[in-house]
Short mmCIF file of C-alpha atoms and ligand atoms in Angstrom, two decimals:
data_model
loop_
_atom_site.label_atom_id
_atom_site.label_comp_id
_atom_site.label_asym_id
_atom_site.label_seq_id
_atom_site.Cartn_x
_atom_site.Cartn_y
_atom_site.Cartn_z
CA UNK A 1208 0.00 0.00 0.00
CA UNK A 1209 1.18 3.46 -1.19
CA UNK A 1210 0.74 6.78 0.58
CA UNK A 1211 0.44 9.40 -1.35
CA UNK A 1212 2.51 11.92 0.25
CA UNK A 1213 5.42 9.46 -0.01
CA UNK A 1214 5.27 8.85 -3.71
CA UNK A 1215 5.26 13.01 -3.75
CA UNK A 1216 7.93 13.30 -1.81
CA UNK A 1217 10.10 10.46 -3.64
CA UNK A 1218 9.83 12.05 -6.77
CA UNK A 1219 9.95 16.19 -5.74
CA UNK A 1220 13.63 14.26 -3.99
CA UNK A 1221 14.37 12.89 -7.88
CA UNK A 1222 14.01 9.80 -7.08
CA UNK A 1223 12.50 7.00 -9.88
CA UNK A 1224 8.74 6.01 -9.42
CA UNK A 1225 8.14 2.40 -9.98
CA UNK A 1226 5.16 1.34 -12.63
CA UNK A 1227 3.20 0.10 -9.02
CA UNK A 1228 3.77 3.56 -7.85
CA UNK A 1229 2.44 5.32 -10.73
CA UNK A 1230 -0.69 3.45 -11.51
CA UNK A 1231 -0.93 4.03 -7.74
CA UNK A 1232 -1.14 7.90 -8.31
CA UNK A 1233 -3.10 7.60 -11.91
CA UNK A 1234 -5.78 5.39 -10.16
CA UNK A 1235 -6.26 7.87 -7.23
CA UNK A 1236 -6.54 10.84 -9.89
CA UNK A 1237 -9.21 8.69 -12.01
CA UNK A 1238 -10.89 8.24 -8.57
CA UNK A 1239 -10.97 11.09 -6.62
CA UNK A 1240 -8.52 9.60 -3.66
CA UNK A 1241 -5.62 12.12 -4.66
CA UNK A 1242 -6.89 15.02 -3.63
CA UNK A 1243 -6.42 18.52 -5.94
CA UNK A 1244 -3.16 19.41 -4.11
CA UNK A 1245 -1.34 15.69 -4.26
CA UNK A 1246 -2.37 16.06 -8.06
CA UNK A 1247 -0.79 19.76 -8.09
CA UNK A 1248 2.33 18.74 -6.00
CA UNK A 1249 3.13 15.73 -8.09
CA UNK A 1250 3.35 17.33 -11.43
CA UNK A 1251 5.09 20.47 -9.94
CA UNK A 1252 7.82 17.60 -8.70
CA UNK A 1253 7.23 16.23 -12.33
CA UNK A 1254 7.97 19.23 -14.09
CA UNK A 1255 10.93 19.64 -11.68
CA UNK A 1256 12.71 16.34 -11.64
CA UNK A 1257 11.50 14.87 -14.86
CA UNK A 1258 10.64 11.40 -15.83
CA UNK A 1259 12.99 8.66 -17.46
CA UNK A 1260 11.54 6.22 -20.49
CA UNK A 1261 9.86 4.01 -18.40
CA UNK A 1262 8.34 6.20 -16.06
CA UNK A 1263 6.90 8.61 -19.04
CA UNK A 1264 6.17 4.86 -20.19
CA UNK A 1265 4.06 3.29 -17.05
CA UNK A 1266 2.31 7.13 -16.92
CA UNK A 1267 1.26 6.95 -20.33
CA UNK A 1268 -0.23 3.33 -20.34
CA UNK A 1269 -1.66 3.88 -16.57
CA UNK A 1270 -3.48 7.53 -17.88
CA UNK A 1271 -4.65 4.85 -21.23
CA UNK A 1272 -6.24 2.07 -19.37
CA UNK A 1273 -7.83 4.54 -16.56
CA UNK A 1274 -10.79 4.69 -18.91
CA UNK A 1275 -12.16 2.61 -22.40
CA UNK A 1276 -9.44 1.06 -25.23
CA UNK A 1277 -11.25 1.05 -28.50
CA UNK A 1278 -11.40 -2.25 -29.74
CA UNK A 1279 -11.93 -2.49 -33.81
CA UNK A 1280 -11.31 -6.97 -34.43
CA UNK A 1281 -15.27 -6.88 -33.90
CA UNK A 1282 -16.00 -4.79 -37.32
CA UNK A 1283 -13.20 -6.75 -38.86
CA UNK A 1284 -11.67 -4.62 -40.98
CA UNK A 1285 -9.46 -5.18 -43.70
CA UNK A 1286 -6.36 -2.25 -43.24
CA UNK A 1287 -4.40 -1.31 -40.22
CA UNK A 1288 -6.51 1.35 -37.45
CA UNK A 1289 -4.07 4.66 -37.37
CA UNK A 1290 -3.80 8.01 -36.67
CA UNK A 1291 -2.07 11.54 -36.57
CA UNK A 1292 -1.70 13.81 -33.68
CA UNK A 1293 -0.37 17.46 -34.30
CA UNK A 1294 0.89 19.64 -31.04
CA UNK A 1295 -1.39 22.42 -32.87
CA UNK A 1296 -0.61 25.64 -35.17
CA UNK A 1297 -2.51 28.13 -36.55
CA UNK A 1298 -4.12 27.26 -40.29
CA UNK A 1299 -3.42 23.42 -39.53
CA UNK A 1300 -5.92 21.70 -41.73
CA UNK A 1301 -3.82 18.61 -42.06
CA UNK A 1302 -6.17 16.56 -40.55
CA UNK A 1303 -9.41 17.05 -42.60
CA UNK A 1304 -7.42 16.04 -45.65
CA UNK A 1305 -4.96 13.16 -44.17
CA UNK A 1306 -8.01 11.37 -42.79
CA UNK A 1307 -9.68 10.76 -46.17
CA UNK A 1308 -6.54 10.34 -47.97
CA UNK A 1309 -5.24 7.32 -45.45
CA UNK A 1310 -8.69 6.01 -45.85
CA UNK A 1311 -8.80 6.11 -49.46
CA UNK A 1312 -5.51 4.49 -49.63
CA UNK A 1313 -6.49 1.30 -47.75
CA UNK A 1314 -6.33 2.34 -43.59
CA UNK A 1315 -9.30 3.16 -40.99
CA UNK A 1316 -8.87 6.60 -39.24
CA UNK A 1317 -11.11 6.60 -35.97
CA UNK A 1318 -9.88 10.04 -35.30
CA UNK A 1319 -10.65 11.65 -31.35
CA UNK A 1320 -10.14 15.48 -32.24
CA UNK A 1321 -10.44 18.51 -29.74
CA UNK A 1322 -11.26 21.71 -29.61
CA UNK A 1323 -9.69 25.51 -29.93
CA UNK A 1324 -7.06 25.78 -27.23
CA UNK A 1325 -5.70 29.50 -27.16
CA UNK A 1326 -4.60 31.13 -30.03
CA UNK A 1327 -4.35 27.57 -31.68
CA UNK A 1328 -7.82 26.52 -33.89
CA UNK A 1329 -9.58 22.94 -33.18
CA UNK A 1330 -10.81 20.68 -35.58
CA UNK A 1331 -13.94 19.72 -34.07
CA UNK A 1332 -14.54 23.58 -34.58
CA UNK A 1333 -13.88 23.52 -37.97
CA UNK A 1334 -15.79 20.89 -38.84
CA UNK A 1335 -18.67 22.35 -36.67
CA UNK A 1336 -18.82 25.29 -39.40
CA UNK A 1337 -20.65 22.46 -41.82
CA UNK A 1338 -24.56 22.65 -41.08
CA UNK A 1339 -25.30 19.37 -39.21
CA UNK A 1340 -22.22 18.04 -38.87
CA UNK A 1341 -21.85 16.24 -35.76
CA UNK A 1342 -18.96 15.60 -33.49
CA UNK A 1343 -20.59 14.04 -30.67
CA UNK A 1344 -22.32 10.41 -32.61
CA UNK A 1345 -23.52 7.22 -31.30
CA UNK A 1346 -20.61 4.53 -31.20
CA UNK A 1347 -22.90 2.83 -33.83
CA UNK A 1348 -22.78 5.58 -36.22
CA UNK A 1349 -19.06 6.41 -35.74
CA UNK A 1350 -18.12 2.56 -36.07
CA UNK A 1351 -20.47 2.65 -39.00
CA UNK A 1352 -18.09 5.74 -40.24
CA UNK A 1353 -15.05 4.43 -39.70
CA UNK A 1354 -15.91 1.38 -41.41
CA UNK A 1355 -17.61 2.67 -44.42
CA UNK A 1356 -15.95 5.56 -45.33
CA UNK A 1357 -12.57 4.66 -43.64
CA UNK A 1358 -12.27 8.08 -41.31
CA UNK A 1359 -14.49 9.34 -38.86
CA UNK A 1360 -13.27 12.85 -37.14
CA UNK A 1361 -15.46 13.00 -33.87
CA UNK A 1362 -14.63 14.96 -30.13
CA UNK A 1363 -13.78 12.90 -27.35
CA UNK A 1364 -17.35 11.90 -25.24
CA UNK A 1365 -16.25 8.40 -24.53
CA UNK A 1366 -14.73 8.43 -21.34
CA UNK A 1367 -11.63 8.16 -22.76
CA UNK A 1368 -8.43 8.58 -20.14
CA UNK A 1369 -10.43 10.63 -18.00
CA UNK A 1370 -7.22 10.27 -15.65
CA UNK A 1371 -5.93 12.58 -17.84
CA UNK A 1372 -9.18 14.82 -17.91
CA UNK A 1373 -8.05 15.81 -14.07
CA UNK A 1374 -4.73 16.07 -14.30
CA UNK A 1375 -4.41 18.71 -17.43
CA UNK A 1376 -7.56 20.64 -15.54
CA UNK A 1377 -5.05 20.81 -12.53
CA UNK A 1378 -2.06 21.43 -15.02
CA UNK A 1379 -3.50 24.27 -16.83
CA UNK A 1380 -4.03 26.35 -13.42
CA UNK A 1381 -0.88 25.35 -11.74
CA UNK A 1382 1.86 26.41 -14.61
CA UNK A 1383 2.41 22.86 -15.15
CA UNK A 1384 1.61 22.48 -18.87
CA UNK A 1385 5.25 22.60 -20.32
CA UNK A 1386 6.39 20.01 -18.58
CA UNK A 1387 7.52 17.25 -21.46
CA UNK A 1388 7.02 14.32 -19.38
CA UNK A 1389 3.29 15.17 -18.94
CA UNK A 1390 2.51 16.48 -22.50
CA UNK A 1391 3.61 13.37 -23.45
CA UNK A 1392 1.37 11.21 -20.96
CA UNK A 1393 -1.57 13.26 -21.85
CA UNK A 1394 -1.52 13.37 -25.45
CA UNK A 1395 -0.43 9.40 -26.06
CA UNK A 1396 -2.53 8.33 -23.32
CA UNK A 1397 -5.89 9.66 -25.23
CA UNK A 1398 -4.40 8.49 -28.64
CA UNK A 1399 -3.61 5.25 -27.45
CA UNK A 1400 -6.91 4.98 -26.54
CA UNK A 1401 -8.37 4.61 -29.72
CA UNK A 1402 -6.26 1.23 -30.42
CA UNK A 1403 -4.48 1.91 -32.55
CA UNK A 1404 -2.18 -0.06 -35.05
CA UNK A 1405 0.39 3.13 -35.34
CA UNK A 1406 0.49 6.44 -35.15
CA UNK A 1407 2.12 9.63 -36.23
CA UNK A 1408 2.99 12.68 -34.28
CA UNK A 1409 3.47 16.13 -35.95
CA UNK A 1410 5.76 18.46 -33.51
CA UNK A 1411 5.31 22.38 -34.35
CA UNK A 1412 8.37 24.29 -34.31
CA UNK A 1413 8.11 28.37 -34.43
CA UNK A 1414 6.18 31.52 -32.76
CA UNK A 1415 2.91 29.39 -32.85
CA UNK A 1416 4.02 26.47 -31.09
CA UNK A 1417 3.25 24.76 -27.63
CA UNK A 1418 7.26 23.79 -27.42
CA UNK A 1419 9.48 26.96 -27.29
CA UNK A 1420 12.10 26.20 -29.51
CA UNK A 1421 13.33 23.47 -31.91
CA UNK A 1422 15.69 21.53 -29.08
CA UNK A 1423 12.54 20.86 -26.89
CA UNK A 1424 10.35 20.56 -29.88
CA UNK A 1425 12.79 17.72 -30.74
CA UNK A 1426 13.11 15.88 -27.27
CA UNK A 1427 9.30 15.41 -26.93
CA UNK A 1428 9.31 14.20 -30.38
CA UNK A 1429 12.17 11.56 -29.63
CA UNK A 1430 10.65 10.67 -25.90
CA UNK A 1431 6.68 10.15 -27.43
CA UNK A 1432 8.21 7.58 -30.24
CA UNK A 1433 9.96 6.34 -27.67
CA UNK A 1434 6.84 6.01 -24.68
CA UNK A 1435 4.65 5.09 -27.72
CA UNK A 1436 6.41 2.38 -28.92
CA UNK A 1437 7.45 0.71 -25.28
CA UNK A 1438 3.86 0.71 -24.97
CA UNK A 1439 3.13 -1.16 -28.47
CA UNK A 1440 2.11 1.47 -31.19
CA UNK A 1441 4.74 1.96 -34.12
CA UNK A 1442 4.82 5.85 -34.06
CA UNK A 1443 6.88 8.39 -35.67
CA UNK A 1444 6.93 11.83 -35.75
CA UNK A 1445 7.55 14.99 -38.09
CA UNK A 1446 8.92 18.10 -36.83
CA UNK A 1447 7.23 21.14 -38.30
CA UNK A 1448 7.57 24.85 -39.28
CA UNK A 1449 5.16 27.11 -37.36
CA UNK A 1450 6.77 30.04 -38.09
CA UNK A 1451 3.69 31.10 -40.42
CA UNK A 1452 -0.04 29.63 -40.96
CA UNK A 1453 0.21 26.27 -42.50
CA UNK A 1454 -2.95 26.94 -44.47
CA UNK A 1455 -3.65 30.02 -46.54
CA UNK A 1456 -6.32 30.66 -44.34
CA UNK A 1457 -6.93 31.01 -40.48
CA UNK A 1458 -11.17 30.68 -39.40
CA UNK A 1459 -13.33 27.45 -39.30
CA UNK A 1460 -15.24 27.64 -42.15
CA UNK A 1461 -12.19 29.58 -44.22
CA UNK A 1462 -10.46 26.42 -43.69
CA UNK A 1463 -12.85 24.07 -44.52
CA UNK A 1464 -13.26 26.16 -47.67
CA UNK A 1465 -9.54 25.41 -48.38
CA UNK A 1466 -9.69 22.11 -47.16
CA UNK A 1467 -12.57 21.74 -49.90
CA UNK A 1468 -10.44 23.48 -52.87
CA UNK A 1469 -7.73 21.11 -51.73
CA UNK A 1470 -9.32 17.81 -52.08
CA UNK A 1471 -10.82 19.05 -55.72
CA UNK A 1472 -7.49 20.17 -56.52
CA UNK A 1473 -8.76 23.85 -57.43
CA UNK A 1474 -6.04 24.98 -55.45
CA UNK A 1475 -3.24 23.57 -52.93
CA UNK A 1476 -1.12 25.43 -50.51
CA UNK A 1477 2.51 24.20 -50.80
CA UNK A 1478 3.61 23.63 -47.52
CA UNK A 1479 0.15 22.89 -46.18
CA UNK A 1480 0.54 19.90 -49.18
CA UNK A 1481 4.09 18.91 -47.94
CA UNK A 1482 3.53 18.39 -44.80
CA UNK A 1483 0.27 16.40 -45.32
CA UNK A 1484 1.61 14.14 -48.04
CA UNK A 1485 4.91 13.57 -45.92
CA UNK A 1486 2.59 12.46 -42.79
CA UNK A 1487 0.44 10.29 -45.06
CA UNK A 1488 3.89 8.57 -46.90
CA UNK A 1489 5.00 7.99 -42.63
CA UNK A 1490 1.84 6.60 -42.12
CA UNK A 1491 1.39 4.52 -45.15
CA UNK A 1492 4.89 2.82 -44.35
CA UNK A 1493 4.66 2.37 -40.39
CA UNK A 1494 1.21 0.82 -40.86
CA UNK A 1495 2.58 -1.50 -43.74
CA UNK A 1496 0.56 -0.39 -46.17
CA UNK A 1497 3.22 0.36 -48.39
CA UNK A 1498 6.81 -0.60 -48.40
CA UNK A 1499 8.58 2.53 -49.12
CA UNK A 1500 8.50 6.23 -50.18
CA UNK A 1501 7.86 5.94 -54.26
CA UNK A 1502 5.13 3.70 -53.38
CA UNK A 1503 3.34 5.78 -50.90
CA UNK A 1504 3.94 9.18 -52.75
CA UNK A 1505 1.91 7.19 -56.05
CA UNK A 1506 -0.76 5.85 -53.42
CA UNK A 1507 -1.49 9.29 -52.33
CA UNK A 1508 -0.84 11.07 -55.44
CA UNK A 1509 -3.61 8.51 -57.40
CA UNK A 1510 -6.03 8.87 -53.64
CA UNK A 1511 -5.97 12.69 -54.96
CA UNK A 1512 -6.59 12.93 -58.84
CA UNK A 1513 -8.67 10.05 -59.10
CA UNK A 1514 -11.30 12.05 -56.24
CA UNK A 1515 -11.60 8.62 -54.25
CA UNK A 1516 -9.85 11.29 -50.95
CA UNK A 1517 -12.35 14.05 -51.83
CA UNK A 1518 -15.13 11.23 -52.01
CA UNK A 1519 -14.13 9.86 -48.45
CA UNK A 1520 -14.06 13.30 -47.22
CA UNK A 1521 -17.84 13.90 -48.60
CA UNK A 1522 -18.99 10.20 -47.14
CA UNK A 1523 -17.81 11.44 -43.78
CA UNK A 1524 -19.34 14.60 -43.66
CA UNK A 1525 -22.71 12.85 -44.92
CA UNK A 1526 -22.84 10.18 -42.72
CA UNK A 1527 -22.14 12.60 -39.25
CA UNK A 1528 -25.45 14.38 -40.29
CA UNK A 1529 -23.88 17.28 -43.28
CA UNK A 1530 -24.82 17.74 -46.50
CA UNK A 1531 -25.37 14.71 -49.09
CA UNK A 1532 -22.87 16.52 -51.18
CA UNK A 1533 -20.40 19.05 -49.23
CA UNK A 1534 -17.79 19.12 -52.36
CA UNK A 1535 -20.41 19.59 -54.87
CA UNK A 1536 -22.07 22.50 -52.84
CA UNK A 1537 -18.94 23.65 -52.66
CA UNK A 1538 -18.50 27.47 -51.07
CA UNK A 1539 -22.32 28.28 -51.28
CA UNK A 1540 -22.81 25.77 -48.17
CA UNK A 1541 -21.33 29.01 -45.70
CA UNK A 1542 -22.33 32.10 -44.58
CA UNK A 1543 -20.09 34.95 -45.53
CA UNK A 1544 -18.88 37.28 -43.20
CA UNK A 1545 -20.38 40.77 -43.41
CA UNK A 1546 -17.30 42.70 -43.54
CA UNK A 1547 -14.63 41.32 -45.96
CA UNK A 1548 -11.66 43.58 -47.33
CA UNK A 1549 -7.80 43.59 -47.24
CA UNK A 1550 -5.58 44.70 -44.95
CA UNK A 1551 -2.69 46.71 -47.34
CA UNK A 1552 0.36 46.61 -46.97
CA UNK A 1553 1.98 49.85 -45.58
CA UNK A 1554 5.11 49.89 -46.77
CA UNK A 1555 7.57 47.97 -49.30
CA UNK A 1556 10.03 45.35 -48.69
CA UNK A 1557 10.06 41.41 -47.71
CA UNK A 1558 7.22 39.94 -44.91
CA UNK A 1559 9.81 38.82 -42.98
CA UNK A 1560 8.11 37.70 -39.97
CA UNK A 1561 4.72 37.01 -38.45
CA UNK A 1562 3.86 36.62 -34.65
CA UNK A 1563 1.66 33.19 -35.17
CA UNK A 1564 0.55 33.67 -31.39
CA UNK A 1565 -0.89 37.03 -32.00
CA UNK A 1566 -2.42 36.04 -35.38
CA UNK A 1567 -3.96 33.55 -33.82
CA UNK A 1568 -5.05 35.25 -31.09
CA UNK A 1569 -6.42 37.98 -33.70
CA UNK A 1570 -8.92 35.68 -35.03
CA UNK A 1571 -10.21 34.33 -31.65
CA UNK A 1572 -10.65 38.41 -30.70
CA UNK A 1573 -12.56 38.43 -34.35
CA UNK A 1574 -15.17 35.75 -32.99
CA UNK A 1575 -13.36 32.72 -34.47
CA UNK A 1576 -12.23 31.09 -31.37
CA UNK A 1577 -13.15 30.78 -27.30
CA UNK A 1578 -11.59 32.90 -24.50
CA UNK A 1579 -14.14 31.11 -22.25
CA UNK A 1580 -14.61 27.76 -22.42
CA UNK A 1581 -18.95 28.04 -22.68
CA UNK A 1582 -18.26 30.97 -25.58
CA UNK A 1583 -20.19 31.05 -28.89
CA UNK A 1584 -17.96 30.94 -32.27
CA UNK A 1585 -18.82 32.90 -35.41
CA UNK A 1586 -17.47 30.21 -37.86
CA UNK A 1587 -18.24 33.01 -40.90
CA UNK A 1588 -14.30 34.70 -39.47
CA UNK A 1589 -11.12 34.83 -40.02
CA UNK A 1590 -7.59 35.37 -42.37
CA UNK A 1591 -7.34 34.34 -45.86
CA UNK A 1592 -5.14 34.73 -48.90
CA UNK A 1593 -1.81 35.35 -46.74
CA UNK A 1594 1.00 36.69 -48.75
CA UNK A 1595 4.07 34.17 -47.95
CA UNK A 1596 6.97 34.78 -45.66
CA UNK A 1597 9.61 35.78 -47.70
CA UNK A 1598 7.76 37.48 -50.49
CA UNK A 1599 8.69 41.05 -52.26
CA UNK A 1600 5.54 43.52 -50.77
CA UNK A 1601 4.78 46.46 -52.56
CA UNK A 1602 3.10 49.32 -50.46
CA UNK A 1603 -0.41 48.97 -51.05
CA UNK A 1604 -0.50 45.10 -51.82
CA UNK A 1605 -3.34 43.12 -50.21
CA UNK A 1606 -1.25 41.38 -47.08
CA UNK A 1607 -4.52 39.21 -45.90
CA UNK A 1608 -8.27 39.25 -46.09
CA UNK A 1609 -10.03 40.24 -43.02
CA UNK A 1610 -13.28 38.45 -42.54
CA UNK A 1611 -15.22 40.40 -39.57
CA UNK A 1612 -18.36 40.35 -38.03
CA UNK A 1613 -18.50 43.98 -38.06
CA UNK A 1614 -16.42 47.07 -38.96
CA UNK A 1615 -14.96 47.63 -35.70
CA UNK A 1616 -13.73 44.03 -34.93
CA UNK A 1617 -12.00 44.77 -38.71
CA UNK A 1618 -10.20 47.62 -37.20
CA UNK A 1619 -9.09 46.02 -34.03
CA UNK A 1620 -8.06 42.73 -35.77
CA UNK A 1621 -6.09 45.30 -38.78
CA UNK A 1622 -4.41 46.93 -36.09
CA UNK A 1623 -3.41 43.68 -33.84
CA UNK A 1624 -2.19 42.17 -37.54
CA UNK A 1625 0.07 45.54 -38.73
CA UNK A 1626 1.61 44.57 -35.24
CA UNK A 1627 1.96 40.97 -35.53
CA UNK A 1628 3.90 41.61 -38.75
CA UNK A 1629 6.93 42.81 -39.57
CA UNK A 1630 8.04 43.93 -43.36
CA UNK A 1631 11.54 44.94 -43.46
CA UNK A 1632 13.99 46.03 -46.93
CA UNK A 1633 16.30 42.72 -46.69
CA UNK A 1634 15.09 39.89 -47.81
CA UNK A 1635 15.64 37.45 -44.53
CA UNK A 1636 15.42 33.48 -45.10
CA UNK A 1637 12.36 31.28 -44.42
CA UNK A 1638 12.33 28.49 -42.60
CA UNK A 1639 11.61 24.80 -44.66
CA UNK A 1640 8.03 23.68 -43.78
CA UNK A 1641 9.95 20.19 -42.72
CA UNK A 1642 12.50 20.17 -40.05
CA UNK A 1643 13.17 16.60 -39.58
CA UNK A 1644 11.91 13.11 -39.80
CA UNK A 1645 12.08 11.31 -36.21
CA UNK A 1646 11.56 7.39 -36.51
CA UNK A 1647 13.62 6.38 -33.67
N1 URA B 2014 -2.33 18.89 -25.57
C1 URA B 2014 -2.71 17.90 -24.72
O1 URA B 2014 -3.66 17.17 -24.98
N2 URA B 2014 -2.02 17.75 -23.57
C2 URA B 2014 -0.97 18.52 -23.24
O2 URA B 2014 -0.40 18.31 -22.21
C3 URA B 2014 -0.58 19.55 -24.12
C4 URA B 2014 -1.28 19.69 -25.30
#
């Protein structure tokens, strides 16, 4: 028998918990035993003293199994069960076009998404901008979705590592977020959860990020292979460039909209299309599905001109309760924002840099995000057409659309932008969307 105070004590000293000790602590935070403060004081002595492997391991697989595993052998399925988690970024659509590409190339994406956090957007708020999509479905009708149209992109109302539910709520209040030990724990444990074959972890890198700089960004990369693995799942993970929206847009329904141009192939965004077809080549070749690079880049390349991606996409949407036929509806589905017009650019020279935080955190002041948890979103907001980092400007040139509710949210959201910007006479270099590759 374990006493709390002990096991707090042994670790704030930096000493090693033992895999007893730990599912010990998770049970009592599932429970209710640990009270608020043992919670508080054991990830303060987290954050502190750290975790090794197979602590981070016993954590991660402890904060899993404190609530339901998905189990898929009962629908039988014929392709692997996997997944992507991203840390988060501003314009990160990746999701709503990985899912339906992975599913039209042979795999099953059962995909547990959350909501805005911050200045960061949240897929399930994206794809609440589609009339009658919904993110909260029976477990018949998102097993039904998974199975028939291969990806189903749903929040998280299973009680799904609910141990984990406490322990970020305590977290968030107590400056323990940034601890790498429990970022790790929290995210695996609710992506392990969904039983997964493999999985693949995209690590943002830049002014928008949850890490601060590429050396962390790169250690909780290698540790949540390394936890992920020890605990069964073949996971890699892609560090990313978040030194600029991923997307050419920034809003829910703006981004659907480009999601929507993507998949028809009206229009693709670069780096948003690099970093989405290097996921889905990591995923393809983790989950077996194909053997090496050439053949995944021809999987994906033939899951996107031959429409089967975009027609995954549209199944989805239809069978959560959207439209029959989002693609075909196409722009015409949304409600346009009463005030749209360009925010010039006052000067010449390069756009050398953008604040991604405070862009971000522009949009949510537009309407397009929460600053309270219970807060109404106006998915008609947002940033689009961004002129790239790097770019010649010419006084005058259109840097972004502003989509507002109203004329005076345009002029607080122009102002907050000229500030999160900065346009200088040297050119300065950009950052490649791909930092590194981490399989080990
Ligand atoms: N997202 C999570 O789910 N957990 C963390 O700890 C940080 C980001």
């Amino acid at each position: 028998m374990f006493l709390p105070q002990e096991l707090i004590r042994k670790k704030r000293d930096g000493e090693p918990l033992t895999p007893a000790a730990i599912q010990f602590l998770v049970d009592g935070m599932t429970n209710g035993r640990l009270v608020d403060s043992q919670v508080a004081a054991l990830a303060m002595a987290i954050y502190f003293r750290d975790m090794n492997i197979e602590e981070s391991t016993a954590l991660t697989c402890a904060m899993r199994d404190s609530g339901s595993v998905l189990n898929w052998q009962s629908l039988a399925l014929d392709g692997p069960v996997l997944d992507k988690h991203s840390t988060g970024g501003l314009g990160d659509v990746v999701s709503l076009i990985l899912g339906p590409i992975i599913a039209a190339c042979g795999g099953y994406v059962p995909m547990i998404s959350g909501r805005g956090l911050g200045h960061t957007g949240g897929t399930l708020d994206k794809l609440e901008s589609i009339a009658g999509y919904t993110v909260d479905p029976s477990s018949q009708v998102f097993e039904r979705t998974v199975r028939e149209a291969g990806v189903a992109i749903i929040g998280a109302s299973r009680e799904l590592a609910p141990a984990d539910k406490r322990l970020y709520s305590i977290r968030d209040v107590t400056a323990t977020v940034d601890s790498l030990p429990l970022i790790c724990a929290s995210i695996l444990s609710k992506k392990l959860a969904e039983g997964l074959d493999s999985l693949v972890i995209d690590i943002k890198v830049g002014s928008g990020s949850l890490m601060a700089n590429l050396d962390q960004s790169r250690d909780l990369a290698h540790r949540m292979v390394a936890v992920a693995r020890q605990a069964g799942c073949k996971t890699s993970a892609l560090l990313t460039d978040m030194n600029q929206p991923l997307a050419s847009s920034c809003g829910n329904a703006l981004e659907v909209m480009e999601v929507m141009d993507y998949l028809t192939g009206e229009c693709r965004n670069s780096r948003l299309h690099e970093v989405t077809t290097t996921l889905a080549q990591m995923m393809l070749i983790d989950s077996g599905i194909a053997e090496h690079a050439e053949q995944a880049q021809l999987k994906i390349a033939k899951a996107l001109s031959s429409g089967e991606a975009a027609e995954r996409f549209n199944k989805m949407v239809r069978m959560l309760g959207g439209p029959q036929d989002l693609l075909a509806q196409g722009k015409s589905h949304f409600n346009q924002a009463p005030v749209i017009a360009p925010l010039l650019a006052p000067q010449d020279g390069y756009l050398s840099q953008m604040d991604c935080r405070e862009i971000g955190l522009s949009v949510v002041a537009l309407g397009g995000g929460r600053s309270r948890p219970s807060q109404n979103i106006d998915y008609r907001v947002g940033l689009n057409r961004w002129w790239p980092l790097g770019e010649k400007i010419c006084k005058g040139d259109p840097l972004v659309m502003i989509h507002a509710a109203d004329q005076t949210s345009w002029q607080k959201a122009a102002q907050r932008l000229r500030e999160a910007i900065l346009i200088t006479d040297e050119k300065s270099s950009v950052p490649d969307v791909i930092y590194q590759q981490i399989n080990e």
